[in-house]
DNA sequence: GTCTATAGATTGATAGAC
DNA sequence: GTCTATCAATCTATAGAC
């Protein structure tokens, strides 16, 4: 067994991971169209040749990003959710993690909208994004004390997305108290 | 007074309107970055020269679109709202108009997200989009029998946006009944 | 598997005719 | 005020060296 033979196929996996991470960050910052192939490769400390060897073309990278992204953030949604006891604090933690994630990735919502728009116009990506939302709903539903958990989860996620949209464009328009009042009201559904 | 002197400054106004309408439709279809200057001009039956004479550059057109768009759709939100008597039918009409507008412009939500993303990254457009949301909230609030109308309007709009996002990517995920149940529950806030 | 170099197409924007 | 022609920059993608 060689010692530094990690360079065999591990470098390929490393490059793939670097490109996916760079795509996540750069697309959140500049958008799908604003992040060029060269810029994406450079952000991953590689060149465009590596990108094409890995994903074929730019769309290949985007599809891989949607697929990878699918499992990534869904877990974070119900993160500290089951840790807290009473239901109001659970909702507060849910909303808090949504508007300002623990790892400081406040731009993740922009990526969410970018990939949603991309999927709306790209049939190949639509099913993957649909899966992503489905998983998020089920994961949240499993921790929800409601008569119809999946229905309640659908409403909670929808409200958080819509409130965050309004808040990002006008921080004063949506207070935390309003958000919590709305989330609480939807729990009865 | 000349007879056909409408060509004086009315042709300019006509061109401006054509370009704005073309931008609305083409950007909803292909996105801000996907709609090139030439394609926008051609869709308006003009050339790029007319676009630059009218708006200076592409950003000028986008800013004018956001501003024009601001007043346009806000009116449609509370359209048939005050016509119907009981509150449940009002909510049903609100939701119905949201997911499938009367003029068949189902792509308007895509434009909404496009311009929202554009405004998140363009300081000059942010205030205009903030105004647009503010107007939509107030207009809906004025027709809402709630203790705190503006707060309720904020929640209703947020829920509709979030539900439409999930439904467009997966039509089976959000039923009309679920939407109405959620909207009704938020009215108490 | 990754990089360098480059081809071919498209982009935003400008200048001058009308 | 609008159009035609055109430039420089940027983009996606490919080919060949290593």
Short mmCIF file of C-alpha atoms (C1' of nucleotides) in Angstrom, two decimals:
data_model
loop_
_atom_site.label_atom_id
_atom_site.label_comp_id
_atom_site.label_asym_id
_atom_site.label_seq_id
_atom_site.Cartn_x
_atom_site.Cartn_y
_atom_site.Cartn_z
CA UNK A 1 0.00 0.00 0.00
CA UNK A 2 1.48 3.31 -1.08
CA UNK A 3 1.60 6.17 1.37
CA UNK A 4 0.71 9.20 -0.73
CA UNK A 5 -1.50 7.31 -3.14
CA UNK A 6 -4.41 9.39 -1.93
CA UNK A 7 -3.61 11.39 -5.04
CA UNK A 8 -5.09 8.59 -7.13
CA UNK A 9 -8.80 9.28 -6.97
CA UNK A 10 -8.92 11.32 -3.83
CA UNK A 11 -7.67 14.38 -5.64
CA UNK A 12 -10.57 14.00 -8.03
CA UNK A 13 -13.02 13.81 -5.14
CA UNK A 14 -11.35 16.81 -3.53
CA UNK A 15 -11.63 18.84 -6.73
CA UNK A 16 -15.27 17.87 -7.08
CA UNK A 17 -15.98 19.01 -3.55
CA UNK A 18 -14.08 22.26 -4.04
CA UNK A 19 -16.06 23.04 -7.19
CA UNK A 20 -19.38 22.31 -5.51
CA UNK A 21 -18.55 24.49 -2.53
CA UNK A 22 -17.31 27.30 -4.76
CA UNK A 23 -20.48 27.05 -6.83
CA UNK A 24 -22.62 27.24 -3.72
CA UNK A 25 -20.89 30.40 -2.49
CA UNK A 26 -20.36 32.18 -5.80
CA UNK A 27 -23.85 31.55 -7.13
CA UNK A 28 -25.35 32.80 -3.88
CA UNK A 29 -23.29 35.95 -4.35
CA UNK A 30 -23.62 36.65 -8.09
CA UNK A 31 -26.39 34.37 -9.33
CA UNK A 32 -26.36 31.42 -11.74
CA UNK A 33 -25.71 33.56 -14.82
CA UNK A 34 -23.32 35.91 -13.01
CA UNK A 35 -20.98 33.11 -12.00
CA UNK A 36 -18.92 32.24 -15.08
CA UNK A 37 -17.15 28.95 -15.59
CA UNK A 38 -13.76 30.59 -15.19
CA UNK A 39 -14.83 32.40 -12.03
CA UNK A 40 -16.25 29.20 -10.55
CA UNK A 41 -13.06 27.28 -11.29
CA UNK A 42 -10.86 30.04 -9.89
CA UNK A 43 -12.92 30.20 -6.68
CA UNK A 44 -12.24 26.47 -6.31
CA UNK A 45 -8.52 27.05 -6.92
CA UNK A 46 -8.70 25.07 -10.15
CA UNK A 47 -9.08 25.97 -13.83
CA UNK A 48 -11.98 25.56 -16.21
CA UNK A 49 -10.47 22.36 -17.59
CA UNK A 50 -10.99 20.63 -14.25
CA UNK A 51 -14.62 21.73 -14.21
CA UNK A 52 -15.31 20.31 -17.66
CA UNK A 53 -13.49 17.06 -16.80
CA UNK A 54 -15.69 16.68 -13.73
CA UNK A 55 -19.12 17.82 -14.86
CA UNK A 56 -19.04 17.98 -18.66
CA UNK A 57 -20.38 21.53 -18.83
CA UNK A 58 -21.81 24.29 -16.67
CA UNK A 59 -25.25 22.70 -16.53
CA UNK A 60 -23.67 19.49 -15.28
CA UNK A 61 -22.19 21.40 -12.36
CA UNK A 62 -25.51 23.08 -11.62
CA UNK A 63 -27.38 19.77 -11.62
CA UNK A 64 -24.76 18.24 -9.35
CA UNK A 65 -25.05 21.26 -7.07
CA UNK A 66 -28.83 20.90 -6.85
CA UNK A 67 -28.43 17.22 -6.04
CA UNK A 68 -25.69 17.78 -3.46
CA UNK A 69 -27.48 20.76 -1.99
CA UNK A 70 -30.59 18.62 -1.63
CA UNK A 71 -29.25 16.64 1.32
CA UNK A 72 -27.05 19.34 2.78
CA UNK A 73 -29.35 21.95 4.25
CA UNK A 74 -32.40 19.82 4.90
CA UNK A 75 -30.66 18.46 7.96
CA UNK A 76 -30.04 21.92 9.36
CA UNK A 77 -33.71 22.84 9.29
CA UNK A 78 -34.72 20.72 12.23
CA UNK A 79 -31.33 21.08 13.90
CA UNK A 80 -31.80 22.38 17.43
CA UNK A 81 -35.46 21.69 17.01
CA UNK A 82 -35.85 18.56 19.08
CA UNK A 83 -33.44 19.75 21.72
CA UNK A 84 -35.73 22.44 23.12
CA UNK A 85 -38.73 21.47 25.23
CA UNK A 86 -41.75 23.73 24.78
CA UNK A 87 -43.26 24.43 21.41
CA UNK A 88 -42.82 28.19 21.40
CA UNK A 89 -39.07 27.93 21.88
CA UNK A 90 -38.98 25.35 19.12
CA UNK A 91 -40.59 27.76 16.71
CA UNK A 92 -38.29 30.53 17.85
CA UNK A 93 -35.23 28.36 17.18
CA UNK A 94 -36.65 27.34 13.80
CA UNK A 95 -37.19 30.93 12.72
CA UNK A 96 -33.88 32.07 14.18
CA UNK A 97 -31.94 29.43 12.27
CA UNK A 98 -33.81 30.31 9.13
CA UNK A 99 -33.07 34.03 9.04
CA UNK A 100 -29.53 33.78 10.42
CA UNK A 101 -27.96 30.33 10.14
CA UNK A 102 -25.38 29.34 12.79
CA UNK A 103 -22.51 29.06 10.30
CA UNK A 104 -23.06 32.64 9.17
CA UNK A 105 -24.28 31.70 5.70
CA UNK A 106 -26.92 34.39 5.47
CA UNK A 107 -26.74 34.21 1.68
CA UNK A 108 -28.06 30.63 1.52
CA UNK A 109 -31.58 31.89 0.91
CA UNK A 110 -30.39 33.70 -2.21
CA UNK A 111 -28.96 30.40 -3.45
CA UNK A 112 -32.29 28.79 -2.66
CA UNK A 113 -34.12 31.26 -4.90
CA UNK A 114 -31.47 31.02 -7.62
CA UNK A 115 -31.78 27.24 -7.78
CA UNK A 116 -35.57 27.41 -7.59
CA UNK A 117 -35.67 29.73 -10.61
CA UNK A 118 -33.16 27.53 -12.40
CA UNK A 119 -35.30 24.46 -11.73
CA UNK A 120 -38.46 26.22 -12.89
CA UNK A 121 -36.83 26.64 -16.30
CA UNK A 122 -34.82 23.40 -16.42
CA UNK A 123 -36.84 20.20 -16.52
CA UNK A 124 -33.87 18.08 -15.51
CA UNK A 125 -33.49 19.97 -12.22
CA UNK A 126 -37.15 20.24 -11.33
CA UNK A 127 -37.54 16.76 -9.85
CA UNK A 128 -34.43 17.20 -7.72
CA UNK A 129 -35.63 20.47 -6.23
CA UNK A 130 -39.05 18.92 -5.67
CA UNK A 131 -37.31 16.14 -3.73
CA UNK A 132 -35.44 18.72 -1.71
CA UNK A 133 -38.63 20.46 -0.64
CA UNK A 134 -40.33 17.14 0.07
CA UNK A 135 -37.48 16.08 2.32
CA UNK A 136 -37.53 19.38 4.15
CA UNK A 137 -41.27 19.06 4.75
CA UNK A 138 -41.03 15.51 6.06
CA UNK A 139 -38.09 16.26 8.28
CA UNK A 140 -39.87 19.20 9.86
CA UNK A 141 -43.14 17.28 10.07
CA UNK A 142 -41.53 14.50 12.08
CA UNK A 143 -40.81 16.96 14.87
CA UNK A 144 -44.17 18.68 14.79
CA UNK A 145 -46.97 18.12 17.33
CA UNK A 146 -49.80 18.71 14.86
CA UNK A 147 -52.86 16.78 13.73
CA UNK A 148 -51.59 16.73 10.14
CA UNK A 149 -47.82 17.20 10.47
CA UNK A 150 -46.96 17.31 6.77
CA UNK A 151 -49.64 19.91 6.06
CA UNK A 152 -48.44 22.03 8.97
CA UNK A 153 -44.82 21.70 7.83
CA UNK A 154 -45.76 22.86 4.33
CA UNK A 155 -47.39 25.95 5.78
CA UNK A 156 -44.56 26.72 8.20
CA UNK A 157 -41.91 26.51 5.49
CA UNK A 158 -44.00 28.63 3.13
CA UNK A 159 -44.52 31.33 5.75
CA UNK A 160 -40.83 31.46 6.64
CA UNK A 161 -39.76 31.78 3.00
CA UNK A 162 -42.26 34.54 2.31
CA UNK A 163 -41.45 36.46 5.47
CA UNK A 164 -37.73 36.25 4.82
CA UNK A 165 -38.27 37.63 1.32
CA UNK A 166 -40.04 40.67 2.69
CA UNK A 167 -37.54 41.11 5.51
CA UNK A 168 -34.47 40.93 3.29
CA UNK A 169 -35.76 43.70 1.06
CA UNK A 170 -37.03 45.74 4.04
CA UNK A 171 -35.75 44.67 7.48
CA UNK A 172 -38.34 46.75 9.32
CA UNK A 173 -41.29 45.12 7.58
CA UNK A 174 -41.15 41.83 9.50
CA UNK A 175 -40.52 41.61 13.24
CA UNK A 176 -39.57 38.40 15.01
CA UNK A 177 -42.73 38.67 17.08
CA UNK A 178 -44.89 38.77 13.98
CA UNK A 179 -43.11 35.78 12.52
CA UNK A 180 -43.59 33.76 15.71
CA UNK A 181 -47.24 34.74 15.95
CA UNK A 182 -47.80 33.55 12.40
CA UNK A 183 -45.92 30.29 12.88
CA UNK A 184 -47.88 29.56 16.06
CA UNK A 185 -51.18 30.23 14.33
CA UNK A 186 -50.31 27.79 11.55
CA UNK A 187 -49.53 24.99 13.99
CA UNK A 188 -53.25 24.45 14.49
CA UNK A 189 -53.68 23.40 10.87
CA UNK B 1 -51.78 72.08 -35.21
CA UNK B 2 -50.54 69.18 -37.31
CA UNK B 3 -52.65 66.10 -37.73
CA UNK B 4 -50.13 63.29 -37.50
CA UNK B 5 -47.91 65.13 -35.08
CA UNK B 6 -48.52 62.41 -32.55
CA UNK B 7 -45.22 61.15 -33.92
CA UNK B 8 -43.52 63.96 -32.08
CA UNK B 9 -43.20 62.63 -28.58
CA UNK B 10 -45.90 60.01 -28.62
CA UNK B 11 -43.74 57.64 -30.58
CA UNK B 12 -41.16 57.96 -27.83
CA UNK B 13 -43.76 57.11 -25.20
CA UNK B 14 -44.94 54.21 -27.31
CA UNK B 15 -41.43 52.84 -27.65
CA UNK B 16 -40.88 53.19 -23.94
CA UNK B 17 -44.06 51.25 -23.20
CA UNK B 18 -43.16 48.58 -25.75
CA UNK B 19 -39.75 48.09 -24.20
CA UNK B 20 -41.16 47.85 -20.68
CA UNK B 21 -43.78 45.31 -21.71
CA UNK B 22 -41.23 43.28 -23.65
CA UNK B 23 -38.90 43.35 -20.64
CA UNK B 24 -41.68 42.15 -18.34
CA UNK B 25 -42.49 39.18 -20.56
CA UNK B 26 -39.01 38.22 -21.70
CA UNK B 27 -37.44 38.47 -18.24
CA UNK B 28 -40.23 36.35 -16.79
CA UNK B 29 -39.42 33.77 -19.44
CA UNK B 30 -35.61 33.79 -19.52
CA UNK B 31 -34.51 35.73 -16.47
CA UNK B 32 -32.69 39.04 -16.10
CA UNK B 33 -29.37 37.71 -17.38
CA UNK B 34 -30.96 35.53 -20.04
CA UNK B 35 -32.71 38.45 -21.71
CA UNK B 36 -30.07 40.25 -23.78
CA UNK B 37 -30.35 43.87 -24.89
CA UNK B 38 -30.81 42.81 -28.50
CA UNK B 39 -33.46 40.25 -27.59
CA UNK B 40 -35.33 42.79 -25.46
CA UNK B 41 -35.30 45.35 -28.26
CA UNK B 42 -36.40 42.81 -30.83
CA UNK B 43 -39.29 41.66 -28.65
CA UNK B 44 -40.39 45.30 -28.54
CA UNK B 45 -40.09 45.54 -32.34
CA UNK B 46 -37.29 48.05 -31.99
CA UNK B 47 -33.48 47.85 -32.06
CA UNK B 48 -30.93 48.19 -29.30
CA UNK B 49 -30.32 51.81 -30.27
CA UNK B 50 -33.83 52.73 -29.17
CA UNK B 51 -33.28 51.00 -25.84
CA UNK B 52 -30.10 52.94 -25.14
CA UNK B 53 -31.72 56.22 -26.21
CA UNK B 54 -34.57 55.58 -23.78
CA UNK B 55 -32.88 54.09 -20.72
CA UNK B 56 -29.15 54.71 -21.10
CA UNK B 57 -28.19 51.09 -20.51
CA UNK B 58 -29.64 47.73 -19.51
CA UNK B 59 -29.68 48.62 -15.83
CA UNK B 60 -31.68 51.73 -16.64
CA UNK B 61 -34.33 49.59 -18.25
CA UNK B 62 -34.39 47.23 -15.28
CA UNK B 63 -34.79 50.08 -12.80
CA UNK B 64 -37.58 51.57 -14.89
CA UNK B 65 -39.22 48.15 -15.04
CA UNK B 66 -39.10 47.77 -11.27
CA UNK B 67 -40.58 51.23 -10.87
CA UNK B 68 -43.31 50.66 -13.45
CA UNK B 69 -43.99 47.17 -12.17
CA UNK B 70 -44.38 48.61 -8.68
CA UNK B 71 -47.78 50.15 -9.37
CA UNK B 72 -48.96 47.64 -11.93
CA UNK B 73 -49.66 44.44 -10.06
CA UNK B 74 -50.34 45.85 -6.63
CA UNK B 75 -53.77 46.86 -7.82
CA UNK B 76 -54.59 43.37 -9.00
CA UNK B 77 -53.95 41.86 -5.59
CA UNK B 78 -57.10 43.16 -3.97
CA UNK B 79 -59.04 43.07 -7.23
CA UNK B 80 -62.19 41.02 -6.73
CA UNK B 81 -61.49 41.13 -3.06
CA UNK B 82 -64.00 43.69 -1.93
CA UNK B 83 -66.67 42.43 -4.29
CA UNK B 84 -67.32 39.18 -2.45
CA UNK B 85 -69.20 39.17 0.85
CA UNK B 86 -68.00 36.53 3.30
CA UNK B 87 -64.42 36.25 4.37
CA UNK B 88 -63.80 32.71 3.20
CA UNK B 89 -64.74 33.52 -0.38
CA UNK B 90 -62.51 36.57 -0.18
CA UNK B 91 -59.55 34.43 0.75
CA UNK B 92 -60.44 31.94 -1.94
CA UNK B 93 -60.51 34.70 -4.57
CA UNK B 94 -57.22 36.10 -3.25
CA UNK B 95 -55.48 32.75 -3.50
CA UNK B 96 -57.07 31.96 -6.86
CA UNK B 97 -55.90 35.22 -8.39
CA UNK B 98 -52.46 34.66 -6.98
CA UNK B 99 -51.79 31.21 -8.43
CA UNK B 100 -53.57 31.82 -11.74
CA UNK B 101 -54.11 35.48 -12.62
CA UNK B 102 -57.17 36.38 -14.75
CA UNK B 103 -55.09 37.64 -17.69
CA UNK B 104 -53.31 34.33 -17.92
CA UNK B 105 -49.96 35.70 -16.83
CA UNK B 106 -48.92 32.68 -14.81
CA UNK B 107 -45.27 33.63 -15.25
CA UNK B 108 -45.60 36.87 -13.28
CA UNK B 109 -44.40 35.15 -10.12
CA UNK B 110 -41.17 34.23 -11.90
CA UNK B 111 -40.70 37.91 -12.73
CA UNK B 112 -41.37 38.71 -9.09
CA UNK B 113 -38.54 36.44 -7.98
CA UNK B 114 -36.24 37.71 -10.73
CA UNK B 115 -36.71 41.32 -9.69
CA UNK B 116 -36.44 40.43 -6.00
CA UNK B 117 -33.06 38.77 -6.59
CA UNK B 118 -31.98 41.69 -8.75
CA UNK B 119 -32.95 44.14 -6.01
CA UNK B 120 -31.14 42.11 -3.34
CA UNK B 121 -27.92 42.68 -5.27
CA UNK B 122 -28.59 46.19 -6.61
CA UNK B 123 -28.83 48.93 -4.03
CA UNK B 124 -30.55 51.31 -6.45
CA UNK B 125 -33.46 48.90 -6.92
CA UNK B 126 -33.88 47.80 -3.32
CA UNK B 127 -35.91 50.80 -2.16
CA UNK B 128 -38.27 50.50 -5.12
CA UNK B 129 -38.99 46.84 -4.47
CA UNK B 130 -39.42 47.62 -0.78
CA UNK B 131 -42.01 50.22 -1.77
CA UNK B 132 -43.75 47.67 -3.95
CA UNK B 133 -44.12 45.21 -1.10
CA UNK B 134 -45.20 47.98 1.27
CA UNK B 135 -47.93 49.07 -1.13
CA UNK B 136 -49.13 45.50 -1.59
CA UNK B 137 -49.34 45.03 2.19
CA UNK B 138 -51.27 48.25 2.75
CA UNK B 139 -53.66 47.60 -0.10
CA UNK B 140 -54.48 44.15 1.20
CA UNK B 141 -54.64 45.39 4.79
CA UNK B 142 -57.29 47.97 3.92
CA UNK B 143 -59.66 45.17 2.96
CA UNK B 144 -58.88 42.92 5.90
CA UNK B 145 -61.12 42.48 8.95
CA UNK B 146 -58.30 41.89 11.40
CA UNK B 147 -57.20 43.43 14.67
CA UNK B 148 -53.84 44.39 13.15
CA UNK B 149 -54.50 44.54 9.39
CA UNK B 150 -50.96 45.34 8.24
CA UNK B 151 -49.50 42.50 10.29
CA UNK B 152 -52.09 40.08 8.94
CA UNK B 153 -51.47 41.28 5.37
CA UNK B 154 -47.73 40.68 5.79
CA UNK B 155 -48.41 37.12 6.90
CA UNK B 156 -50.96 36.40 4.17
CA UNK B 157 -48.65 37.62 1.41
CA UNK B 158 -45.74 35.65 2.85
CA UNK B 159 -47.76 32.45 3.01
CA UNK B 160 -49.02 32.80 -0.54
CA UNK B 161 -45.54 33.40 -1.92
CA UNK B 162 -44.08 30.43 -0.07
CA UNK B 163 -46.92 28.10 -1.02
CA UNK B 164 -46.74 29.10 -4.66
CA UNK B 165 -43.02 28.35 -4.68
CA UNK B 166 -43.62 24.84 -3.44
CA UNK B 167 -46.58 24.30 -5.74
CA UNK B 168 -44.80 25.46 -8.89
CA UNK B 169 -41.98 23.00 -8.34
CA UNK B 170 -44.38 20.22 -7.27
CA UNK B 171 -48.08 20.81 -8.03
CA UNK B 172 -49.21 17.98 -5.76
CA UNK B 173 -47.47 19.36 -2.71
CA UNK B 174 -49.93 22.19 -2.03
CA UNK B 175 -53.69 21.77 -2.31
CA UNK B 176 -56.11 24.68 -2.47
CA UNK B 177 -57.72 23.45 0.72
CA UNK B 178 -54.43 23.57 2.57
CA UNK B 179 -53.75 27.08 1.32
CA UNK B 180 -57.17 28.30 2.42
CA UNK B 181 -56.82 26.66 5.82
CA UNK B 182 -53.47 28.41 6.31
CA UNK B 183 -54.74 31.80 5.18
CA UNK B 184 -57.75 31.52 7.47
CA UNK B 185 -55.58 30.62 10.43
CA UNK B 186 -53.39 33.69 9.84
CA UNK B 187 -56.35 36.05 9.81
CA UNK B 188 -56.53 35.81 13.59
CA UNK B 189 -53.12 37.43 13.96
"C1'" DG C 1 -6.98 14.49 -14.00
"C1'" DT C 2 -5.63 19.02 -14.61
"C1'" DC C 3 -3.68 23.03 -17.08
"C1'" DT C 4 -2.67 26.21 -21.02
"C1'" DA C 5 -4.11 28.18 -25.16
"C1'" DT C 6 -7.47 29.22 -28.14
"C1'" DA C 7 -11.57 29.00 -31.05
"C1'" DG C 8 -16.31 30.60 -31.88
"C1'" DA C 9 -20.29 32.81 -30.32
"C1'" DT C 10 -22.63 36.34 -27.63
"C1'" DT C 11 -22.68 40.14 -24.80
"C1'" DG C 12 -23.16 45.40 -23.47
"C1'" DA C 13 -22.20 49.55 -25.40
"C1'" DT C 14 -20.74 53.38 -28.86
"C1'" DA C 15 -20.61 56.26 -33.30
"C1'" DG C 16 -22.55 58.14 -37.13
"C1'" DA C 17 -26.23 58.09 -40.88
"C1'" DC C 18 -30.98 59.44 -41.47
"C1'" DG D 1 -35.57 59.33 -31.82
"C1'" DT D 2 -34.32 55.32 -34.11
"C1'" DC D 3 -31.41 52.29 -36.96
"C1'" DT D 4 -27.14 50.24 -38.91
"C1'" DA D 5 -22.56 48.91 -38.25
"C1'" DT D 6 -19.09 47.81 -35.32
"C1'" DC D 7 -15.84 47.45 -31.30
"C1'" DA D 8 -13.97 45.42 -27.19
"C1'" DA D 9 -14.91 42.36 -23.59
"C1'" DT D 10 -16.62 38.16 -21.90
"C1'" DC D 11 -18.59 33.85 -22.26
"C1'" DT D 12 -18.85 28.50 -23.04
"C1'" DA D 13 -16.48 24.89 -24.79
"C1'" DT D 14 -12.63 22.29 -27.11
"C1'" DA D 15 -7.79 20.48 -28.17
"C1'" DG D 16 -3.48 19.14 -26.93
"C1'" DA D 17 0.58 19.19 -23.58
"C1'" DC D 18 1.97 17.11 -19.26
#
